[in-house]
Amino acid sequence: MRAVTVVPGISGSLRVDEVPEPDPALGSVLVEALAVGICGTDAEIADGGYGWPPPGRDRLILGHESLGRVVDPGPSGFKVGEHVVGIVRRPDPAPCPSCAVGEWDMCSNGGYTERGIKAVDGFMAEGWRIEPEYAVRVDPQLGVLGVLLERTTVVAKAWEHIAAIGRRTFWDPQTVLVVGAGPIGLLGALGGVQAGADVHVLDRVESGPKPALVQQLGATYHTGAIGDLGFRPDIVLECTGVIDLVQQAVACVSPGGIVCLTGVGPPDAAGEPVAALATKAVLGNLVVFGSVNANRRHYYRAARALAAADRGWLEQLITRRVRLKDAQAGLQREPEDIKVIVDMVQP
Ligand SMILES: [Zn+2]
């Protein structure tokens, strides 16, 4: 079968390979791939900046945003033809206390593995195997949109943690600002709207599909500085990692507010802003927290959020589809890209 493989650490090593059928050790459920989403982490791995191959090998099968159809469920209880998404992370073998209770997204010793990223093959292959307990059913009515599930888990977790942190005190949040209208930002905004909040989304672009996508949600689109919005949001979901925007978010969030950082941006040249950020956080009783990855609970929540979303809206998030043989082109960002997927069904 064909798969997209890379040598982690080596830029330009990506290629479409002929690889053996998936190793039964990877799980009893055999899945035919339907689609794989591409994100910045994949591009970083392809550039040699991140990623680890499986033990004893040079090459890693790329891809962690999966969608597939069960071909052989084995003794799992899945049915042939069901649509599934693979959970990305696996607990560390120790395990740490978080992994021991199934919260591998909070792994404290870094010994976890991740499909398509860290020491286990990913999903950008014509077929893949998965352990039944790491396969999540998605509504087959979603069709290819099920490939958005993994990104949705990231915001499902972020919203869960925001709610948990909010319970530290009396808190009645009304306004949400999402910074960055990429897939995470737009799916985050969807979550805010589904929760009944007054959602605002800020991005730098003034054209392309993003403003309309935000409006269609019933949210408000903004460009420019956070300080010019004319209100102080109770919650900021920061999805860019751009330090200037992180600073603006902390400066402008309402007292007692919560800033959730989901983006990792380029390292900042000047260290000075970090001190100002810390001061703001203390004086504002702010919680500024980071959030990454997701556990099984978040996958179930995300599957529900996607199933409840407007299909036509979700479809617009997928702005480009490439074939497996053109995966390299899919990794090159184009100006109006929101989510690029590899269509694994087309030859
Ligand atoms: Zn752990």
XYZ file of C-alpha atoms and ligand atoms in Angstrom:
348
model
C 0.000 0.000 0.000
C 1.019 3.610 -0.412
C 1.845 5.977 2.435
C 3.404 9.383 2.931
C 6.601 8.967 4.892
C 9.304 11.267 6.231
C 12.643 10.909 7.966
C 12.080 13.051 11.063
C 14.836 15.615 11.439
C 15.631 15.636 7.715
C 14.098 18.446 5.690
C 12.869 17.466 2.233
C 12.687 13.743 3.036
C 8.938 13.462 2.451
C 7.895 11.016 -0.248
C 5.061 8.731 -1.242
C 6.285 5.241 -0.462
C 5.181 1.690 -1.013
C 5.014 0.281 2.530
C 4.011 -3.067 4.063
C 0.431 -3.635 5.233
C -0.114 -2.138 8.693
C 1.478 -4.038 11.560
C -1.143 -6.043 13.531
C 0.664 -4.842 16.665
C -0.855 -1.407 16.009
C -4.335 -2.727 16.740
C -6.993 -5.289 15.908
C -9.201 -2.907 13.927
C -8.233 -2.598 10.248
C -9.296 0.648 8.646
C -9.348 1.901 5.067
C -8.290 5.557 5.008
C -10.792 8.121 3.714
C -9.036 11.404 4.426
C -6.222 12.933 6.445
C -6.039 16.553 7.510
C -2.802 18.498 7.170
C -1.718 20.963 9.836
C 1.297 23.032 10.804
C 2.782 20.158 12.788
C 2.922 18.021 9.627
C 4.685 20.823 7.773
C 7.127 21.203 10.662
C 7.883 17.456 10.622
C 8.369 17.565 6.830
C 10.753 20.492 7.322
C 12.846 18.414 9.729
C 11.915 20.508 12.756
C 9.913 17.976 14.760
C 8.949 14.306 14.948
C 10.422 10.950 15.911
C 10.430 7.691 13.877
C 9.252 4.387 15.342
C 12.018 2.555 17.237
C 14.496 0.845 14.892
C 13.308 2.708 11.798
C 14.306 5.828 9.867
C 10.968 6.709 8.344
C 7.684 7.667 9.976
C 4.289 7.508 8.280
C 2.967 11.050 8.613
C -0.559 12.157 9.508
C -2.522 12.523 12.737
C -5.886 14.028 11.653
C -7.550 10.845 10.488
C -10.796 9.545 9.076
C -11.332 6.004 7.902
C -13.831 3.234 7.312
C -13.642 -0.020 9.255
C -12.710 -2.887 6.954
C -12.088 -5.607 9.528
C -13.239 -4.872 13.080
C -11.739 -8.036 14.558
C -13.275 -8.768 17.981
C -13.759 -5.059 18.726
C -17.505 -4.506 18.495
C -17.084 -2.068 15.625
C -18.998 -2.885 12.451
C -17.652 -3.082 8.918
C -18.227 0.252 7.193
C -18.360 2.406 10.332
C -16.456 5.672 10.169
C -13.753 6.101 12.780
C -11.080 8.571 13.786
C -7.937 7.454 15.578
C -6.935 9.060 18.856
C -3.463 10.526 18.375
C -1.707 10.144 21.709
C -0.921 6.998 23.688
C -0.054 6.998 27.390
C 3.529 6.734 28.515
C 4.493 3.248 29.703
C 5.409 4.262 33.272
C 2.618 5.572 33.503
C 2.578 9.007 35.074
C -0.472 9.769 37.265
C -2.286 11.553 34.411
C -1.740 8.733 31.937
C -2.729 6.236 34.628
C -6.218 7.752 34.756
C -6.566 8.091 30.975
C -5.660 11.779 30.800
C -2.679 11.303 28.519
C -3.223 14.787 27.153
C -1.895 15.977 30.528
C 1.094 13.547 30.540
C 3.632 14.807 33.049
C 6.760 12.872 32.100
C 6.793 13.350 28.323
C 7.001 9.603 27.689
C 3.825 9.481 25.613
C 3.804 8.504 21.942
C 1.722 10.025 19.140
C 0.487 8.558 15.853
C 2.178 10.321 12.960
C 4.303 12.516 15.223
C 6.170 10.648 17.919
C 7.455 7.096 17.528
C 4.301 5.516 16.030
C 3.184 5.505 12.405
C 0.447 7.935 11.474
C -2.635 7.740 9.310
C -1.474 9.067 5.931
C -1.535 5.559 4.471
C -4.126 3.753 2.389
C -4.813 1.490 5.362
C -4.116 1.659 9.070
C -4.707 -0.326 12.203
C -5.872 0.883 15.563
C -6.638 -0.492 18.993
C -10.450 -0.521 19.500
C -10.151 1.646 22.602
C -8.377 4.365 20.584
C -10.851 4.404 17.703
C -13.713 6.883 17.964
C -16.911 6.500 15.930
C -18.011 9.495 13.919
C -21.393 10.065 12.360
C -21.102 8.614 8.819
C -23.550 11.316 7.694
C -20.670 13.751 8.174
C -18.865 12.056 5.293
C -15.401 13.517 4.786
C -16.147 16.227 7.362
C -15.378 13.632 10.036
C -11.742 14.438 9.302
C -12.298 17.661 11.292
C -12.798 15.661 14.481
C -9.188 15.756 15.683
C -9.021 19.556 15.400
C -12.369 19.780 17.171
C -11.005 17.759 20.098
C -8.388 20.441 20.660
C -11.060 23.070 21.233
C -13.342 20.652 23.120
C -10.529 20.274 25.630
C -9.841 24.003 25.718
C -13.508 24.769 26.444
C -13.622 22.095 29.131
C -10.586 23.570 30.873
C -11.892 27.123 30.531
C -15.118 26.030 32.238
C -13.178 24.204 34.966
C -10.985 27.233 35.641
C -14.026 29.519 35.615
C -15.475 27.609 38.554
C -12.685 28.918 40.798
C -14.956 31.899 41.548
C -18.312 33.438 40.716
C -18.164 33.883 36.974
C -20.783 34.701 34.414
C -18.915 35.089 31.119
C -20.773 36.726 28.235
C -18.212 37.600 25.601
C -15.675 35.379 23.907
C -12.874 36.574 21.668
C -11.248 34.028 19.401
C -7.932 35.232 17.996
C -7.065 33.617 14.670
C -9.622 32.275 12.189
C -7.816 29.099 11.168
C -9.386 25.658 11.724
C -8.829 25.728 15.499
C -10.138 29.279 15.813
C -13.228 28.648 13.703
C -14.026 25.368 15.459
C -13.395 27.139 18.773
C -15.844 29.842 17.738
C -18.350 27.124 16.842
C -17.975 25.755 20.379
C -18.576 29.205 21.863
C -21.686 29.729 19.751
C -22.984 26.261 20.643
C -22.529 27.233 24.320
C -24.631 30.363 23.790
C -21.863 32.978 24.121
C -21.498 36.285 22.258
C -18.549 35.257 20.084
C -16.115 37.576 18.311
C -13.325 36.402 16.020
C -10.284 38.493 15.171
C -7.966 37.734 12.274
C -5.707 39.824 10.060
C -7.354 39.049 6.705
C -10.128 41.235 5.336
C -11.038 39.055 2.346
C -11.344 35.362 1.551
C -13.758 32.948 3.235
C -13.048 33.758 6.895
C -15.283 36.828 7.468
C -18.309 35.093 5.960
C -17.667 31.885 7.894
C -17.677 33.858 11.135
C -20.849 35.727 10.189
C -22.604 32.495 9.232
C -21.979 31.236 12.759
C -23.751 34.264 14.155
C -20.452 35.606 15.477
C -18.761 38.948 14.734
C -15.624 39.288 12.633
C -12.918 41.827 13.423
C -9.530 42.858 12.118
C -6.998 45.164 13.760
C -5.910 45.429 17.376
C -7.687 43.666 20.252
C -7.630 46.971 22.155
C -9.765 48.583 19.455
C -12.645 46.092 19.766
C -14.562 48.412 22.044
C -15.172 45.803 24.751
C -13.168 43.594 27.089
C -13.816 39.901 26.425
C -14.404 37.581 29.382
C -12.688 34.726 27.596
C -9.947 34.863 24.989
C -9.189 31.758 22.989
C -5.817 32.583 21.435
C -5.095 30.360 18.447
C -2.139 32.039 16.724
C 0.752 31.862 19.195
C 1.905 35.250 17.927
C 3.405 36.863 21.040
C 2.120 40.335 20.183
C -1.438 38.979 20.058
C -0.924 37.000 23.272
C 0.160 40.238 24.949
C -2.791 42.133 23.534
C -5.119 39.388 24.776
C -3.746 39.570 28.307
C -3.877 43.378 28.260
C -7.477 43.500 27.070
C -9.244 40.539 28.716
C -11.727 41.593 31.408
C -10.636 41.406 35.058
C -11.142 37.848 36.267
C -11.047 36.729 32.671
C -9.411 33.701 31.175
C -6.922 33.616 28.338
C -6.482 30.175 26.824
C -3.442 29.773 24.616
C -3.673 27.043 22.013
C -1.146 28.329 19.493
C 2.606 27.954 19.436
C 4.166 30.827 17.569
C 7.700 31.698 16.561
C 10.076 32.357 19.472
C 10.055 35.973 20.550
C 13.223 37.974 20.000
C 12.818 40.306 22.971
C 12.235 38.671 26.373
C 10.904 41.877 27.919
C 7.226 41.415 26.992
C 7.017 38.260 29.081
C 7.552 40.275 32.275
C 4.719 42.642 31.406
C 2.522 39.670 30.662
C 3.218 38.163 34.078
C 2.412 41.440 35.830
C -0.877 41.752 34.008
C -1.795 38.215 34.928
C -1.141 38.848 38.628
C -2.866 42.232 38.856
C -5.851 41.082 36.849
C -6.300 37.789 38.719
C -6.044 36.290 35.263
C -5.613 32.727 34.366
C -3.422 32.400 31.320
C -3.102 28.787 30.498
C -1.872 26.567 27.745
C -3.806 23.710 26.256
C -2.627 20.977 23.938
C -3.831 17.574 22.774
C -6.950 15.760 23.983
C -8.119 12.603 25.744
C -10.932 10.189 24.915
C -13.554 12.287 26.657
C -12.686 15.221 24.409
C -13.081 13.043 21.312
C -16.591 12.122 22.345
C -17.447 15.744 23.066
C -15.960 16.809 19.732
C -17.906 14.142 17.847
C -21.108 15.521 19.358
C -20.151 19.107 18.507
C -19.445 18.186 14.895
C -22.635 16.180 14.546
C -24.624 19.201 15.795
C -22.889 21.691 13.474
C -24.211 22.935 10.161
C -22.799 20.709 7.392
C -22.619 23.506 4.861
C -20.574 25.580 7.272
C -18.196 22.730 8.082
C -17.728 22.041 4.369
C -16.390 25.538 3.848
C -13.592 24.872 6.348
C -12.067 22.381 3.924
C -10.671 24.768 1.358
C -8.380 22.437 -0.571
C -8.178 18.696 -1.245
C -5.118 16.973 -2.636
C -4.525 13.385 -3.674
C -2.138 11.115 -1.798
C 0.466 11.448 -4.544
C 0.289 15.250 -4.167
C 0.634 15.347 -0.382
C 3.761 17.467 -0.740
C 1.736 20.201 -2.449
C -0.831 19.997 0.328
C 1.854 20.878 2.854
C 2.672 24.150 1.087
C 0.458 26.829 2.587
C -1.620 28.901 0.194
C -3.069 32.287 1.180
C -6.712 31.272 1.447
C -6.149 27.854 3.013
C -8.151 27.035 6.077
C -8.042 23.236 6.208
C -6.240 21.234 3.560
C -6.933 17.515 3.443
C -5.474 14.564 1.635
C -8.274 12.685 -0.091
C -7.185 9.090 0.434
C -9.900 7.578 -1.780
C -9.044 9.189 -5.119
C -6.301 7.260 -6.909
Zn 2.168 10.315 31.163
